[in-house]
Tab-separated table of C-alpha atoms in Angstrom:
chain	number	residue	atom	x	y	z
Z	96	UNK	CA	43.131	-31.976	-30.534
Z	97	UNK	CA	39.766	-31.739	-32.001
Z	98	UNK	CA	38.812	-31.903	-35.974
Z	99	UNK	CA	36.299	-29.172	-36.919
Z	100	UNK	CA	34.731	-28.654	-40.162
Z	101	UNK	CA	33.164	-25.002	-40.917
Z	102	UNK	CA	30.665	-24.397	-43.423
Z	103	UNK	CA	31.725	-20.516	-45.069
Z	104	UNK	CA	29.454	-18.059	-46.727
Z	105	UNK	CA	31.207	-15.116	-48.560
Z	106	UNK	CA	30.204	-12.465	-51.312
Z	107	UNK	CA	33.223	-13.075	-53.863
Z	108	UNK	CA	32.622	-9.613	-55.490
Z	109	UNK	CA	36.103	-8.417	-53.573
Z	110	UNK	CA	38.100	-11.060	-53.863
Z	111	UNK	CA	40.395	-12.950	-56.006
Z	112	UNK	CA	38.687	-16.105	-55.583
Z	113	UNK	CA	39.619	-18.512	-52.669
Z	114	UNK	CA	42.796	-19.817	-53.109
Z	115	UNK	CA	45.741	-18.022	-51.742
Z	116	UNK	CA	47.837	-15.833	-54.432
Z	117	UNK	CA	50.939	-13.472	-53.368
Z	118	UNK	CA	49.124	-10.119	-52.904
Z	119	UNK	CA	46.041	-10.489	-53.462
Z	120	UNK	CA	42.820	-10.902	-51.658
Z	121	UNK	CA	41.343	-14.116	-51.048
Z	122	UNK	CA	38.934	-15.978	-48.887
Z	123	UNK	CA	41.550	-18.586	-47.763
Z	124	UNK	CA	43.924	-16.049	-47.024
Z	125	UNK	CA	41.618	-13.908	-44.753
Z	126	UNK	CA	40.499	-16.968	-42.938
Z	127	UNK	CA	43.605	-18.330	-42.560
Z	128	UNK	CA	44.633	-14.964	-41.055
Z	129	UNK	CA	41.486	-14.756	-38.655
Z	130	UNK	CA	42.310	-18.365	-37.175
Z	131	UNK	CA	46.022	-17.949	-36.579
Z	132	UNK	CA	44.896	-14.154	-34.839
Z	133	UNK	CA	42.506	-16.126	-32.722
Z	134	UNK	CA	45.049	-19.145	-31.839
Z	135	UNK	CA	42.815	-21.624	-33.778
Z	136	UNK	CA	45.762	-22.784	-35.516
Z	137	UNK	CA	49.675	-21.767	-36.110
Z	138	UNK	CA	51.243	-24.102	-38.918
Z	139	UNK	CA	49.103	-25.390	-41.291
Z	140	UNK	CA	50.461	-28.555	-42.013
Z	141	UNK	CA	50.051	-29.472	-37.703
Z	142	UNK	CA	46.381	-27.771	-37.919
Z	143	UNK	CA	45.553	-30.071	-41.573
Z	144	UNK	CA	43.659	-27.079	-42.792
Z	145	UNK	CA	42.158	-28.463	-45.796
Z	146	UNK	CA	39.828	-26.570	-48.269
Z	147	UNK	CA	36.490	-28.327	-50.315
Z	148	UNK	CA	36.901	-25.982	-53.316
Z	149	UNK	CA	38.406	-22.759	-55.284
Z	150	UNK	CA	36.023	-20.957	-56.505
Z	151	UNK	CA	36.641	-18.254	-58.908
Z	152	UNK	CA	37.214	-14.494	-58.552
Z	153	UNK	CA	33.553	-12.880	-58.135
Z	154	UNK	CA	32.028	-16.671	-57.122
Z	155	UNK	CA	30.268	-16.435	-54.075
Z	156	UNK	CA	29.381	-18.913	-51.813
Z	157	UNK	CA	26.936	-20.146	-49.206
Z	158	UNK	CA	28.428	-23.584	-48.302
Z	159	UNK	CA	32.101	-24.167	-49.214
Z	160	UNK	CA	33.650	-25.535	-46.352
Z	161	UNK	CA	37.015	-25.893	-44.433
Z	162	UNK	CA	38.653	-28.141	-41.968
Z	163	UNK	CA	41.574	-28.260	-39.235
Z	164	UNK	CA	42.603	-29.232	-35.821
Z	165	UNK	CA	43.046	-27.766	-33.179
Z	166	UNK	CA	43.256	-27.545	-29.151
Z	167	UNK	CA	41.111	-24.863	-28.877
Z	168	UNK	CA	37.254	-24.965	-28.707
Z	169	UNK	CA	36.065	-23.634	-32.137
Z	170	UNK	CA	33.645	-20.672	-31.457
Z	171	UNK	CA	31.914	-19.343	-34.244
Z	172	UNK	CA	30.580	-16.222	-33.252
Z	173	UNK	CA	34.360	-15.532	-32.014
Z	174	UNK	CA	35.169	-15.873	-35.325
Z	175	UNK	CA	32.715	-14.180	-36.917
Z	176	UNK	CA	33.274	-10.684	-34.924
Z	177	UNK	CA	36.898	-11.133	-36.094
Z	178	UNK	CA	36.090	-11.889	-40.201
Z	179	UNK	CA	35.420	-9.069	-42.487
Z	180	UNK	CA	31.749	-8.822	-42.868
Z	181	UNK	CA	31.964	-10.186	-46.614
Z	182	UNK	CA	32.813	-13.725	-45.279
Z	183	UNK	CA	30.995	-15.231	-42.277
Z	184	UNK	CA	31.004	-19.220	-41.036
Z	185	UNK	CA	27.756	-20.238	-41.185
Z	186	UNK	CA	28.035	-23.601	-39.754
Z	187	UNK	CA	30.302	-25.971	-37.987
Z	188	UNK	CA	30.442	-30.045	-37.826
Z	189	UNK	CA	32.970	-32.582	-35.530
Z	190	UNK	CA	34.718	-34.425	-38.032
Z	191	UNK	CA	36.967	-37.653	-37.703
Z	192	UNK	CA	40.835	-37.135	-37.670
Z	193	UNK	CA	41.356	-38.146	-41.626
Z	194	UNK	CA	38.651	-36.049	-42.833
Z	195	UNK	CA	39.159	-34.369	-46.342
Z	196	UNK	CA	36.712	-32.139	-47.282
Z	197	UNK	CA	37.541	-32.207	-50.761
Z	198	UNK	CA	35.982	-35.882	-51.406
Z	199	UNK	CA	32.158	-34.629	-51.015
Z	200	UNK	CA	29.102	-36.658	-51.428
Z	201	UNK	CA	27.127	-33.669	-53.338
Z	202	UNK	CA	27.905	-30.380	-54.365
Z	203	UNK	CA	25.237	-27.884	-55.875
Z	204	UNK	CA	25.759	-24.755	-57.543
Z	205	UNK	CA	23.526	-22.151	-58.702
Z	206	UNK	CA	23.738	-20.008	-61.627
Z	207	UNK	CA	21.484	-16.860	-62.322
Z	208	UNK	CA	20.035	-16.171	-65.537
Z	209	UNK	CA	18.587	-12.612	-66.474
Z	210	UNK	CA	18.122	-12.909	-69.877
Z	211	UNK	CA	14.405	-13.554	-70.893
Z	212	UNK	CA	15.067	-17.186	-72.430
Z	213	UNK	CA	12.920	-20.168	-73.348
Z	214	UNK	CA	12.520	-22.202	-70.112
Z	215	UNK	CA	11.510	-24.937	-71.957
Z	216	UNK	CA	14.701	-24.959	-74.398
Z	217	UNK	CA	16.710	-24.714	-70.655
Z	218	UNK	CA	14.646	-27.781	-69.644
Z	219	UNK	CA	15.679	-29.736	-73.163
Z	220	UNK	CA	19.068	-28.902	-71.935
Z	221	UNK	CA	19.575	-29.737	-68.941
Z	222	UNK	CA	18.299	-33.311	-69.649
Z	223	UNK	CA	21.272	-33.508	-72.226
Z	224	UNK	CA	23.762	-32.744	-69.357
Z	225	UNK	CA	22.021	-35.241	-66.899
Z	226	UNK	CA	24.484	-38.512	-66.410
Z	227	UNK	CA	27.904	-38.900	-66.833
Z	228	UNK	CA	30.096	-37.744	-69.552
Z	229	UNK	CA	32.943	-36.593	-70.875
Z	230	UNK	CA	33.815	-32.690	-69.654
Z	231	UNK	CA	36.659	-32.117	-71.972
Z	232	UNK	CA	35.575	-29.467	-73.534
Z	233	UNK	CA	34.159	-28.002	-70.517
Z	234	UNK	CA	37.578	-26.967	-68.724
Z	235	UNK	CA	40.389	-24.700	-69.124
Z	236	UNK	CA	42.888	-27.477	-67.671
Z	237	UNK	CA	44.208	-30.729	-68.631
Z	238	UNK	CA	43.121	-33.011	-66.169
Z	239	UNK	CA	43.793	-37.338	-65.767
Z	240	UNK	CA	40.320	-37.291	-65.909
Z	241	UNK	CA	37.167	-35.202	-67.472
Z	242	UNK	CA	34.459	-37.879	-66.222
Z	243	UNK	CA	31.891	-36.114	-64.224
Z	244	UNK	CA	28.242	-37.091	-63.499
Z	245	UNK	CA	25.292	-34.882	-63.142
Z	246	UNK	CA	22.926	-35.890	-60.780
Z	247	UNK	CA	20.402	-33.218	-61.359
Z	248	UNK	CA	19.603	-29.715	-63.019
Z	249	UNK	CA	16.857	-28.170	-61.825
Z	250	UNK	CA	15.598	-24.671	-63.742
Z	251	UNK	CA	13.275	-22.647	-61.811
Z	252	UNK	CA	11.694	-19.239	-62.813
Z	253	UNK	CA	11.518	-16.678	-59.867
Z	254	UNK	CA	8.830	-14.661	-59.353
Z	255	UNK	CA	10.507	-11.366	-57.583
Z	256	UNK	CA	7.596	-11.432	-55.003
Z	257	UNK	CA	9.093	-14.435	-53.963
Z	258	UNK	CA	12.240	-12.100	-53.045
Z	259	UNK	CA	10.564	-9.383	-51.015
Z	260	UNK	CA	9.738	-7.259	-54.094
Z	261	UNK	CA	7.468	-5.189	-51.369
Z	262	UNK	CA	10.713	-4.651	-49.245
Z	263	UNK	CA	13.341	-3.704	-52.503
Z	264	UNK	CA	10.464	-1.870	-54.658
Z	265	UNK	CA	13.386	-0.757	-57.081
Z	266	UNK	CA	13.628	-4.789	-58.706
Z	267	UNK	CA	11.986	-4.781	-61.920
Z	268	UNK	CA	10.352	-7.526	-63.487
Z	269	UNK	CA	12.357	-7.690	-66.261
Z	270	UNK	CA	15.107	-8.536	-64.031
Z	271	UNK	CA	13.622	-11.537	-62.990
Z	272	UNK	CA	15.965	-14.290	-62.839
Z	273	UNK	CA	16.266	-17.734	-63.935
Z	274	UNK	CA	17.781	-20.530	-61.419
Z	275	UNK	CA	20.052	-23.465	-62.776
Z	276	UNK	CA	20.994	-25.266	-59.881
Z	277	UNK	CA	23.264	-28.290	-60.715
Z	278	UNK	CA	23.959	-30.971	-58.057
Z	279	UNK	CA	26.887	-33.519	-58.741
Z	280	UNK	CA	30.199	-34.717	-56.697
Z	281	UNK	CA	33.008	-32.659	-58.143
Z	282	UNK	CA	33.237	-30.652	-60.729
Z	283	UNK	CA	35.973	-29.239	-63.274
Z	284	UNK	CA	37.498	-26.038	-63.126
Z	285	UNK	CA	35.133	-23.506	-65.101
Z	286	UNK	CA	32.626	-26.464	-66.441
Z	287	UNK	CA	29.675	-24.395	-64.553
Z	288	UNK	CA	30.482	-21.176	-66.537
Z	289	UNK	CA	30.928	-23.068	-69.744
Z	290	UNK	CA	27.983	-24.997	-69.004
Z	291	UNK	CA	25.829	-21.876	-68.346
Z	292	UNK	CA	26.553	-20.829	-71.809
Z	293	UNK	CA	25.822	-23.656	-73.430
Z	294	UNK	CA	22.374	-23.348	-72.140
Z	295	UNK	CA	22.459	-19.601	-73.093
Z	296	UNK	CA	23.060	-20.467	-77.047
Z	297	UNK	CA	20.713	-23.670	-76.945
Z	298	UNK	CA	17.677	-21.381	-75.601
Z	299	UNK	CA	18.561	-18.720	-78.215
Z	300	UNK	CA	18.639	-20.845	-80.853
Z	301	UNK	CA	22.144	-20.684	-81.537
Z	302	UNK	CA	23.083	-24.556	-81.062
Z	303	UNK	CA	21.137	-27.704	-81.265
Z	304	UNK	CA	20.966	-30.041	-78.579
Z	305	UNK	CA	22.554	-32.754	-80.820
Z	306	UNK	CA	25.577	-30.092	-81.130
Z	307	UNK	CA	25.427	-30.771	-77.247
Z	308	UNK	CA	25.884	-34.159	-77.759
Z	309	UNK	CA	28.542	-34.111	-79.575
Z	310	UNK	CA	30.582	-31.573	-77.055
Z	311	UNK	CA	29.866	-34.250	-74.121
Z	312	UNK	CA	31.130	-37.080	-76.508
Z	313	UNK	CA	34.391	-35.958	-78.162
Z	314	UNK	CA	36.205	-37.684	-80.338
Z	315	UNK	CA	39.741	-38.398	-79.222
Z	316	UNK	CA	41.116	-37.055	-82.054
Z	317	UNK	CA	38.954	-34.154	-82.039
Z	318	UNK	CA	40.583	-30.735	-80.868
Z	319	UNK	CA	38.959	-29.194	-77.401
Z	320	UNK	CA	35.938	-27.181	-78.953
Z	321	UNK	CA	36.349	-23.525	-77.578
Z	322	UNK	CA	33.541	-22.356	-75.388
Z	323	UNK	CA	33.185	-19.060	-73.625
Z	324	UNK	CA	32.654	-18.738	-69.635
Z	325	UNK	CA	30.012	-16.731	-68.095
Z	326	UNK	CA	30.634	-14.150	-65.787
Z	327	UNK	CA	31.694	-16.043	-62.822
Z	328	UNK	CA	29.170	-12.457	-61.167
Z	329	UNK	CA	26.088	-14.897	-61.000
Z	330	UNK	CA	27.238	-17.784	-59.706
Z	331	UNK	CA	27.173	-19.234	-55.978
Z	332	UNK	CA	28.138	-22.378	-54.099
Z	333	UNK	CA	25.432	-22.759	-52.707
Z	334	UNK	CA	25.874	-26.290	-50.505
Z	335	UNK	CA	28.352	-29.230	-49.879
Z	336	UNK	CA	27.437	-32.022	-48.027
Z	337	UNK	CA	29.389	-35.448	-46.670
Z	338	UNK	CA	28.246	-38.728	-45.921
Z	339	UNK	CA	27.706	-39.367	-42.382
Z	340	UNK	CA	28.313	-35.449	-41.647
Z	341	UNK	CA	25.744	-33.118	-40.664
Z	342	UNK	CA	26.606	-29.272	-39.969
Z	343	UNK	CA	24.668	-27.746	-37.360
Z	344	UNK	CA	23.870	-24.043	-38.352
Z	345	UNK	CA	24.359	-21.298	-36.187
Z	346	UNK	CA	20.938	-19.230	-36.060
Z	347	UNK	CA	22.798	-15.404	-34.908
Z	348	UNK	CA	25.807	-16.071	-37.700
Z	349	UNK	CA	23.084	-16.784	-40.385
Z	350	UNK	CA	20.625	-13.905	-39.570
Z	351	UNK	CA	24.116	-11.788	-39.124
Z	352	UNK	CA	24.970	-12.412	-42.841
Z	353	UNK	CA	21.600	-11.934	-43.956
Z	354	UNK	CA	21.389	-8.511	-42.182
Z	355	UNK	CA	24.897	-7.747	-44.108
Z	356	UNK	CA	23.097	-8.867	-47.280
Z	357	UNK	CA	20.124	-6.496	-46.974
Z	358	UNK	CA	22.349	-3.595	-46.263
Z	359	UNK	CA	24.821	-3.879	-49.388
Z	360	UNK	CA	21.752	-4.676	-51.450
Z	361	UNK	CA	20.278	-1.195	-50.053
Z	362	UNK	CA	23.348	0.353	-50.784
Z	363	UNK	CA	23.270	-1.469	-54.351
Z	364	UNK	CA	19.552	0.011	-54.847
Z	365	UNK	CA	20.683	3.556	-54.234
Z	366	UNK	CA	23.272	3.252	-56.718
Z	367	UNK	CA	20.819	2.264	-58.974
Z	368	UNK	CA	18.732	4.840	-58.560
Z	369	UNK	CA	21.516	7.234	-58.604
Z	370	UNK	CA	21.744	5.934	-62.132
Z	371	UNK	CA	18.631	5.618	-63.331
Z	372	UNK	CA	18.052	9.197	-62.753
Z	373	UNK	CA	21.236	10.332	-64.587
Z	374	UNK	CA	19.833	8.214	-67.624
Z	375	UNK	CA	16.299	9.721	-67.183
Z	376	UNK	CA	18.090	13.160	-67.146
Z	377	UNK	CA	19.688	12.976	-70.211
Z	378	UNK	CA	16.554	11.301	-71.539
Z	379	UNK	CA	14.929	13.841	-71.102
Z	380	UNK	CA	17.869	16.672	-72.705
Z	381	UNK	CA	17.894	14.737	-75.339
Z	382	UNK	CA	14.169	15.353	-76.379
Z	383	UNK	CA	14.648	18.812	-75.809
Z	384	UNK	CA	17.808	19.272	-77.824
Z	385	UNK	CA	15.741	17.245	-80.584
């Protein structure tokens, strides 16, 4: 039996994030479903189907990534045709026998900011969170241990031309976004979100970077500050990577997703401007009723 590793894109708008729950729709659970319909595997505990991560409902991903064994030649494509079109495998690596994908080298995550904030202030900030530190106050869950490092935040400002603004003419420029993308070896559950608004009241003005201090270095008889998540909407895996593993992509599964992309962001823009006009329409009643 071989050991294969997959690589999984998926738009988490549909789904109740990616660990299996009774009734509900996850990523796990469709996959899992997919690969027992296509006699990749039968009982999990024979096949070792392991997981990297759970993201949240609404948390999409470009690179979370699965493993299991199995007699059968993995096929991607195969797969692919049989997966809804809101998850796709995007790449696939042999892996040795004991292989857990949880234990990662790197993981990086992206968060998308809309608001028009102080890049600079977001800069300030993200040097704070650089290191290691204590995430206490940056979960939802008791864990044995809130130790995390941070091996890099990097805050970029997109121009929309960047994104085809010739091809989706409907983007405005004050939608513009702002990437975070944070690169470390595990993270907590929710410390992204919680993170992400951190950064939100530090570029507003609503907390000092010294009050960031103090949230990374906790007092152990200090009470777990309270700190609201972000919408989990605008936030994506984006990669996980092993040492001594590399994926090899699959160039038709890749252009396949981005094809399914384009078309539910052209479905996206028409709802907009379904909108837009609505609003424009009473707009305009309203300065005639005035």
């Amino acid at each position: 039996m071989k050991r294969t590793a997959l690589k999984i894109g998926y738009i988490g708008t549909n789904f109740h994030g990616f660990q299996r729950q009774p009734n509900l729709r996850t990523v796990e659970e469709e996959l899992i479903y997919h690969l027992r319909k296509l006699d990749y595997i039968d009982d999990l505990k024979k096949s070792r189907f392991r997981i990297a991560g759970r993201t949240d409902a609404g948390v999409h991903s470009l690179g979370n990534v699965i493993s299991f064994q199995s007699e059968k030649e993995v096929r991607v494509n195969e797969i692919n045709n049989s997966l809804p079109d809101d998850i796709q495998i995007l790449a696939s690596a042999p892996v040795r026998y004991a292989f857990k994908p949880r234990y990662a080298q790197m993981r990086q995550y992206r968060y998308m900011l809309f608001q028009d904030l102080d890049v600079d202030k977001l800069n300030d900030c993200a040097e704070v969170f650089k290191g290691t530190h204590n995430f206490t106050n940056f979960t939802k869950r008791f864990q044995k241990t809130t130790t995390r490092t941070i091996d890099d935040i990097k805050i970029t400002k997109v121009n929309l031309d960047d994104y085809h603004k010739r091809e989706f003419p409907n983007l405005h420029d004050t939608l513009s976004p702002i990437f975070v993308d944070i690169y470390g070896e595990s993270f907590l559950w929710n410390m992204v979100r919680k993170m992400m608004r951190v950064f939100i009241d530090v570029a507003v003005g609503k907390m000092t970077l010294d009050e960031v201090e103090r949230l990374l270095n906790p007092k152990p008889e200090e009470p777990r500050a309270y700190i609201k998540v972000t919408e989990p909407d605008y936030l994506i895996l984006m990669d996980i990577q092993y040492d001594g593993i590399k994926f090899t992509y699959d160039d038709y599964a890749c252009e396949r997703f981005r094809r399914d992309l384009v078309d539910s962001l052209s479905n996206l823009q028409k709802k907009y401007a379904i909108r837009e006009s609505m609003i424009k329409s009473l707009n305009d009643l309203h300065k005639i009723l005035m």
